[in-house]
Amino acid sequence: MSLVPGLTDRGEEGDEMQHPERRLLVCVDMERYSRRGNVQQYEAQQDFHRLLREAADGVGMDRVGWATQQAGDGELAVLPREIPEARVIGRFLPELNRRLRQYNASRLPVARIRLRVAVHQGMVHLDGANGFPGQAVVMVSRLCDATPVRRALAAFPDAGVALVVSSDIYRDVVTEYPEEIRPDRFRRIEVVQPEKGFSEPAWLCVLDEDVTSWRDEASPGQQPSSLDEAVKPGEAAQPSGESGTGRGGEPPAGGIRTGNIRVNGQNAVGPGAMAIGSIGRDAILRPDVDR
């Protein structure tokens, strides 16, 4: 008997493998699930499924047709072809975030449900013997588990959903349907797992929060928002005044200097770009300049 809605039994061992299908994948994981006691985990699972179902119902989506692979602290869902991708990101997830915020408002931090959600698309086998085989499944799972996504959710304690989407989804869905989704609320991140030989760009958003201004201190090389796309080595125009780059187009060790101001850290947007910072934190005036 199939345990996954929408799937059929594979039958006897040796049945012919079905062709993979291109589908939208949504991976969801609960924050700090393993730190809960047995009863708290049981209750969190019950409320997790109820909130997902209610959020889908609230935007006219039927979760009965979703093929899901369950885990104690989350799920991987393969969505039906007829569900518009922009509706999932632009309506379902904001509705889920709204319900999570309402749910968490009256609960202690240990009992709150906060989610990391990853969205990707690709080829997937729906007749796997122990889940959904496919590199797209591997990709969406690694995005959901990415360290920058974990840190972003932790940085906004009132948030319900930290969303990360693949570059394909950002390009084809987020930027193409601004009436459903706000592209300016996403920032580019690098998802790196050296032990697995995995390194991919992705786009991060913490729903109803301004993640573009968040300073991820653990990743000082990352720039906020779309500056990652807009400023590339060798492409930025040289401003007037003193400015320079080191070997390979990288900012010099002392930050970026423009005129009488040197800027260090993430706010040294370069190479050759304008230096943006605040006096006393990032921007340092030359000793011979009046303050």
CSV table of C-alpha atoms in Angstrom, one decimal:
chain,number,residue,atom,x,y,z
A,1,MET,CA,0.0,0.0,0.0
A,2,SER,CA,1.3,3.4,-0.9
A,3,LEU,CA,2.0,5.8,2.0
A,4,VAL,CA,2.4,8.8,-0.3
A,5,PRO,CA,-0.8,10.6,-1.6
A,6,GLY,CA,-1.0,10.6,-5.3
A,7,LEU,CA,1.4,7.7,-5.8
A,8,THR,CA,0.6,4.1,-6.9
A,9,ASP,CA,2.1,0.9,-5.6
A,10,ARG,CA,5.2,-0.2,-7.5
A,11,GLY,CA,4.0,-3.8,-7.3
A,12,GLU,CA,6.5,-6.7,-7.4
A,13,GLU,CA,10.2,-6.0,-7.3
A,14,GLY,CA,11.6,-5.5,-10.8
A,15,ASP,CA,8.7,-3.5,-12.2
A,16,GLU,CA,9.7,-1.1,-14.9
A,17,MET,CA,10.8,2.4,-13.7
A,18,GLN,CA,8.5,5.2,-14.6
A,19,HIS,CA,9.7,8.3,-16.4
A,20,PRO,CA,10.6,11.2,-14.2
A,21,GLU,CA,8.4,14.3,-14.2
A,22,ARG,CA,9.3,18.0,-13.9
A,23,ARG,CA,7.6,19.2,-10.7
A,24,LEU,CA,7.7,22.0,-8.1
A,25,LEU,CA,9.4,20.8,-4.9
A,26,VAL,CA,8.8,22.3,-1.5
A,27,CYS,CA,10.9,21.2,1.5
A,28,VAL,CA,9.9,22.3,5.0
A,29,ASP,CA,11.8,21.9,8.2
A,30,MET,CA,10.9,22.9,11.8
A,31,GLU,CA,13.4,25.0,13.8
A,32,ARG,CA,14.8,23.3,17.0
A,33,TYR,CA,12.6,20.3,16.8
A,34,SER,CA,15.1,17.9,18.4
A,35,ARG,CA,15.3,20.1,21.5
A,36,ARG,CA,11.7,19.4,22.3
A,37,GLY,CA,10.5,16.7,24.7
A,38,ASN,CA,8.5,13.7,23.5
A,39,VAL,CA,5.1,15.3,24.2
A,40,GLN,CA,6.2,18.6,22.7
A,41,GLN,CA,7.3,16.9,19.5
A,42,TYR,CA,4.0,15.1,19.3
A,43,GLU,CA,2.0,18.3,19.6
A,44,ALA,CA,4.4,20.1,17.2
A,45,GLN,CA,3.8,17.5,14.5
A,46,GLN,CA,0.0,17.7,15.0
A,47,ASP,CA,0.0,21.5,14.8
A,48,PHE,CA,2.5,21.5,11.9
A,49,HIS,CA,0.2,19.5,9.7
A,50,ARG,CA,-2.9,21.4,10.7
A,51,LEU,CA,-1.2,24.8,10.0
A,52,LEU,CA,-0.1,23.6,6.5
A,53,ARG,CA,-3.5,22.4,5.7
A,54,GLU,CA,-5.3,25.5,6.9
A,55,ALA,CA,-2.9,27.8,5.0
A,56,ALA,CA,-3.4,25.8,1.8
A,57,ASP,CA,-7.2,25.9,2.3
A,58,GLY,CA,-7.0,29.7,2.9
A,59,VAL,CA,-5.6,30.3,-0.6
A,60,GLY,CA,-7.7,27.8,-2.4
A,61,MET,CA,-5.1,25.0,-2.6
A,62,ASP,CA,-5.9,21.3,-1.8
A,63,ARG,CA,-3.1,19.5,0.0
A,64,VAL,CA,-4.7,16.1,-0.7
A,65,GLY,CA,-3.1,16.0,-4.1
A,66,TRP,CA,0.4,16.7,-2.8
A,67,ALA,CA,2.8,13.8,-2.9
A,68,THR,CA,4.8,14.0,0.4
A,69,GLN,CA,7.7,12.3,2.0
A,70,GLN,CA,7.3,12.8,5.8
A,71,ALA,CA,9.9,13.3,8.5
A,72,GLY,CA,9.4,14.0,12.1
A,73,ASP,CA,10.4,17.6,11.8
A,74,GLY,CA,9.1,18.4,8.4
A,75,GLU,CA,8.2,17.2,4.9
A,76,LEU,CA,9.3,17.1,1.3
A,77,ALA,CA,6.3,17.8,-1.0
A,78,VAL,CA,6.1,17.3,-4.8
A,79,LEU,CA,3.2,19.5,-6.0
A,80,PRO,CA,0.7,18.8,-8.7
A,81,ARG,CA,1.4,20.3,-12.1
A,82,GLU,CA,-1.7,22.4,-12.1
A,83,ILE,CA,-0.7,24.5,-9.0
A,84,PRO,CA,0.9,27.8,-10.2
A,85,GLU,CA,4.4,28.3,-8.8
A,86,ALA,CA,3.8,32.0,-8.2
A,87,ARG,CA,0.7,31.2,-6.0
A,88,VAL,CA,2.8,28.9,-3.8
A,89,ILE,CA,5.4,31.5,-3.2
A,90,GLY,CA,3.3,34.6,-3.3
A,91,ARG,CA,0.1,33.4,-1.5
A,92,PHE,CA,0.5,30.1,0.2
A,93,LEU,CA,3.7,30.8,2.1
A,94,PRO,CA,2.7,34.3,3.2
A,95,GLU,CA,-0.6,32.8,4.5
A,96,LEU,CA,1.4,30.1,6.3
A,97,ASN,CA,3.7,32.8,7.8
A,98,ARG,CA,0.7,34.8,9.0
A,99,ARG,CA,-0.8,31.7,10.7
A,100,LEU,CA,2.5,30.8,12.3
A,101,ARG,CA,2.9,34.3,13.7
A,102,GLN,CA,-0.6,34.1,15.1
A,103,TYR,CA,0.1,30.7,16.6
A,104,ASN,CA,3.4,31.7,18.1
A,105,ALA,CA,2.2,34.9,19.7
A,106,SER,CA,0.6,33.1,22.7
A,107,ARG,CA,3.3,30.5,23.2
A,108,LEU,CA,6.7,30.3,24.9
A,109,PRO,CA,9.7,30.2,22.6
A,110,VAL,CA,10.2,26.5,23.3
A,111,ALA,CA,6.7,25.7,22.0
A,112,ARG,CA,6.7,27.9,18.9
A,113,ILE,CA,6.8,26.5,15.4
A,114,ARG,CA,9.1,28.3,13.0
A,115,LEU,CA,9.9,26.9,9.6
A,116,ARG,CA,12.7,26.9,7.0
A,117,VAL,CA,11.1,26.4,3.6
A,118,ALA,CA,13.0,25.7,0.3
A,119,VAL,CA,11.5,25.8,-3.2
A,120,HIS,CA,13.1,24.4,-6.3
A,121,GLN,CA,11.9,22.6,-9.5
A,122,GLY,CA,13.3,19.8,-11.5
A,123,MET,CA,13.0,16.2,-12.6
A,124,VAL,CA,11.9,13.7,-10.0
A,125,HIS,CA,10.9,10.1,-9.9
A,126,LEU,CA,7.5,9.6,-8.3
A,127,ASP,CA,7.8,5.8,-8.0
A,128,GLY,CA,10.9,5.5,-5.8
A,129,ALA,CA,11.0,2.6,-3.4
A,130,ASN,CA,12.1,4.8,-0.5
A,131,GLY,CA,11.3,8.4,-1.4
A,132,PHE,CA,11.7,10.5,-4.5
A,133,PRO,CA,14.9,9.9,-6.4
A,134,GLY,CA,16.3,12.9,-8.3
A,135,GLN,CA,19.0,15.6,-8.1
A,136,ALA,CA,16.3,18.2,-7.7
A,137,VAL,CA,15.3,16.5,-4.5
A,138,VAL,CA,18.9,16.6,-3.2
A,139,MET,CA,19.1,20.3,-4.2
A,140,VAL,CA,16.0,21.4,-2.4
A,141,SER,CA,16.9,19.5,0.7
A,142,ARG,CA,20.3,21.0,0.9
A,143,LEU,CA,18.9,24.5,0.4
A,144,CYS,CA,16.4,24.0,3.3
A,145,ASP,CA,19.3,22.8,5.6
A,146,ALA,CA,21.6,25.6,4.6
A,147,THR,CA,23.4,27.4,7.4
A,148,PRO,CA,22.6,31.0,6.1
A,149,VAL,CA,18.9,30.1,6.2
A,150,ARG,CA,19.2,28.8,9.8
A,151,ARG,CA,21.0,32.0,10.8
A,152,ALA,CA,18.5,34.2,9.1
A,153,LEU,CA,15.5,32.6,10.8
A,154,ALA,CA,17.3,32.9,14.2
A,155,ALA,CA,18.1,36.6,13.6
A,156,PHE,CA,14.3,37.4,13.3
A,157,PRO,CA,12.7,35.8,16.4
A,158,ASP,CA,9.2,37.0,15.5
A,159,ALA,CA,9.3,35.5,12.0
A,160,GLY,CA,7.4,32.4,11.0
A,161,VAL,CA,9.0,31.4,7.7
A,162,ALA,CA,12.5,31.8,6.3
A,163,LEU,CA,12.2,31.1,2.6
A,164,VAL,CA,15.1,30.1,0.3
A,165,VAL,CA,14.6,29.5,-3.4
A,166,SER,CA,16.9,28.3,-6.1
A,167,SER,CA,18.3,30.6,-8.8
A,168,ASP,CA,15.9,29.0,-11.3
A,169,ILE,CA,12.9,29.8,-9.2
A,170,TYR,CA,14.1,33.3,-8.4
A,171,ARG,CA,14.7,34.1,-12.1
A,172,ASP,CA,11.6,32.4,-13.5
A,173,VAL,CA,9.0,33.1,-10.8
A,174,VAL,CA,10.1,35.7,-8.2
A,175,THR,CA,11.4,38.3,-10.7
A,176,GLU,CA,8.6,37.7,-13.3
A,177,TYR,CA,5.6,38.1,-11.0
A,178,PRO,CA,6.3,41.1,-8.8
A,179,GLU,CA,2.5,41.5,-8.2
A,180,GLU,CA,2.6,38.3,-6.3
A,181,ILE,CA,6.1,38.4,-4.8
A,182,ARG,CA,8.5,41.2,-3.8
A,183,PRO,CA,11.9,40.5,-5.4
A,184,ASP,CA,13.5,43.4,-3.4
A,185,ARG,CA,12.9,41.4,-0.2
A,186,PHE,CA,15.3,38.6,-1.3
A,187,ARG,CA,19.0,38.6,-1.0
A,188,ARG,CA,21.5,36.4,-2.7
A,189,ILE,CA,23.4,33.8,-0.6
A,190,GLU,CA,25.9,31.0,-1.2
A,191,VAL,CA,25.0,27.6,0.0
A,192,VAL,CA,28.2,25.7,0.6
A,193,GLN,CA,28.7,22.2,1.9
A,194,PRO,CA,32.3,21.3,1.2
A,195,GLU,CA,32.1,17.9,2.7
A,196,LYS,CA,29.5,17.0,0.0
A,197,GLY,CA,31.1,18.9,-2.8
A,198,PHE,CA,28.1,21.2,-2.9
A,199,SER,CA,28.2,24.9,-3.7
A,200,GLU,CA,25.2,26.8,-5.2
A,201,PRO,CA,23.8,30.3,-5.2
A,202,ALA,CA,20.3,30.8,-3.9
A,203,TRP,CA,18.0,33.6,-2.8
A,204,LEU,CA,16.8,34.1,0.8
A,205,CYS,CA,13.8,35.9,2.2
A,206,VAL,CA,12.4,36.1,5.7
A,207,LEU,CA,8.7,36.7,5.3
A,208,ASP,CA,7.5,40.1,6.6
A,209,GLU,CA,11.1,41.1,7.6
A,210,ASP,CA,13.8,43.1,5.8
A,211,VAL,CA,16.5,40.5,5.4
A,212,THR,CA,18.3,42.7,2.9
A,213,SER,CA,19.6,44.9,5.7
A,214,TRP,CA,20.6,42.0,7.9
A,215,ARG,CA,24.3,41.7,8.5
A,216,ASP,CA,25.3,38.0,8.6
A,217,GLU,CA,28.4,38.4,10.7
A,218,ALA,CA,29.3,34.7,10.1
A,219,SER,CA,29.6,35.4,6.4
A,220,PRO,CA,31.4,38.7,6.1
A,221,GLY,CA,32.1,38.2,2.3
A,222,GLN,CA,28.4,38.3,1.4
A,223,GLN,CA,26.7,41.5,0.2
A,224,PRO,CA,23.0,42.3,0.9
A,225,SER,CA,20.1,42.2,-1.5
A,226,SER,CA,20.7,42.4,-5.2
A,227,LEU,CA,24.2,44.0,-4.9
A,228,ASP,CA,25.6,40.5,-5.4
A,229,GLU,CA,24.2,40.5,-8.9
A,230,ALA,CA,24.7,44.2,-9.7
A,231,VAL,CA,28.3,44.5,-8.7
A,232,LYS,CA,30.7,42.0,-10.2
A,233,PRO,CA,34.5,42.1,-10.5
A,234,GLY,CA,35.7,44.1,-13.4
A,235,GLU,CA,32.3,45.6,-14.2
A,236,ALA,CA,31.8,48.4,-11.7
A,237,ALA,CA,32.7,52.0,-12.8
A,238,GLN,CA,35.6,53.7,-11.1
A,239,PRO,CA,34.5,56.6,-8.9
A,240,SER,CA,36.3,59.8,-8.6
A,241,GLY,CA,38.9,60.1,-5.8
A,242,GLU,CA,41.2,57.3,-4.5
A,243,SER,CA,40.0,53.8,-5.0
A,244,GLY,CA,41.7,50.6,-5.9
A,245,THR,CA,41.5,46.9,-6.1
A,246,GLY,CA,43.9,44.2,-5.1
A,247,ARG,CA,45.0,41.2,-7.1
A,248,GLY,CA,42.3,39.5,-9.1
A,249,GLY,CA,39.9,42.5,-8.7
A,250,GLU,CA,39.4,42.0,-5.0
A,251,PRO,CA,39.2,44.9,-2.5
A,252,PRO,CA,42.5,45.8,-1.0
A,253,ALA,CA,43.3,44.6,2.6
A,254,GLY,CA,42.5,48.0,4.0
A,255,GLY,CA,39.0,48.1,2.6
A,256,ILE,CA,37.8,50.4,-0.2
A,257,ARG,CA,38.9,54.1,-0.1
A,258,THR,CA,37.1,56.9,-1.8
A,259,GLY,CA,38.4,60.4,-1.3
A,260,ASN,CA,39.3,60.8,2.4
A,261,ILE,CA,37.2,57.9,3.6
A,262,ARG,CA,38.0,54.2,3.8
A,263,VAL,CA,35.3,51.7,4.3
A,264,ASN,CA,35.8,48.2,5.8
A,265,GLY,CA,33.6,45.1,6.0
A,266,GLN,CA,30.4,44.3,4.2
A,267,ASN,CA,29.7,48.0,3.4
A,268,ALA,CA,32.9,48.1,1.3
A,269,VAL,CA,30.9,47.5,-1.9
A,270,GLY,CA,33.4,47.1,-4.7
A,271,PRO,CA,35.7,46.7,-6.3
A,272,GLY,CA,35.8,50.2,-7.6
A,273,ALA,CA,32.3,50.9,-6.3
A,274,MET,CA,31.1,53.6,-4.1
A,275,ALA,CA,32.1,53.2,-0.4
A,276,ILE,CA,29.0,53.3,1.8
A,277,GLY,CA,29.3,53.2,5.6
A,278,SER,CA,28.7,54.9,8.9
A,279,ILE,CA,31.3,56.9,10.7
A,280,GLY,CA,32.7,55.0,13.7
A,281,ARG,CA,31.7,51.5,12.5
A,282,ASP,CA,32.6,50.9,8.9
A,283,ALA,CA,33.9,54.3,7.6
A,284,ILE,CA,37.2,55.6,8.8
A,285,LEU,CA,38.4,59.2,8.1
A,286,ARG,CA,42.0,59.9,7.4
A,287,PRO,CA,43.8,61.4,10.5
A,288,ASP,CA,44.4,64.7,8.7
A,289,VAL,CA,40.7,65.3,8.0
A,290,ASP,CA,38.5,67.4,10.3
A,291,ARG,CA,35.7,65.4,11.9
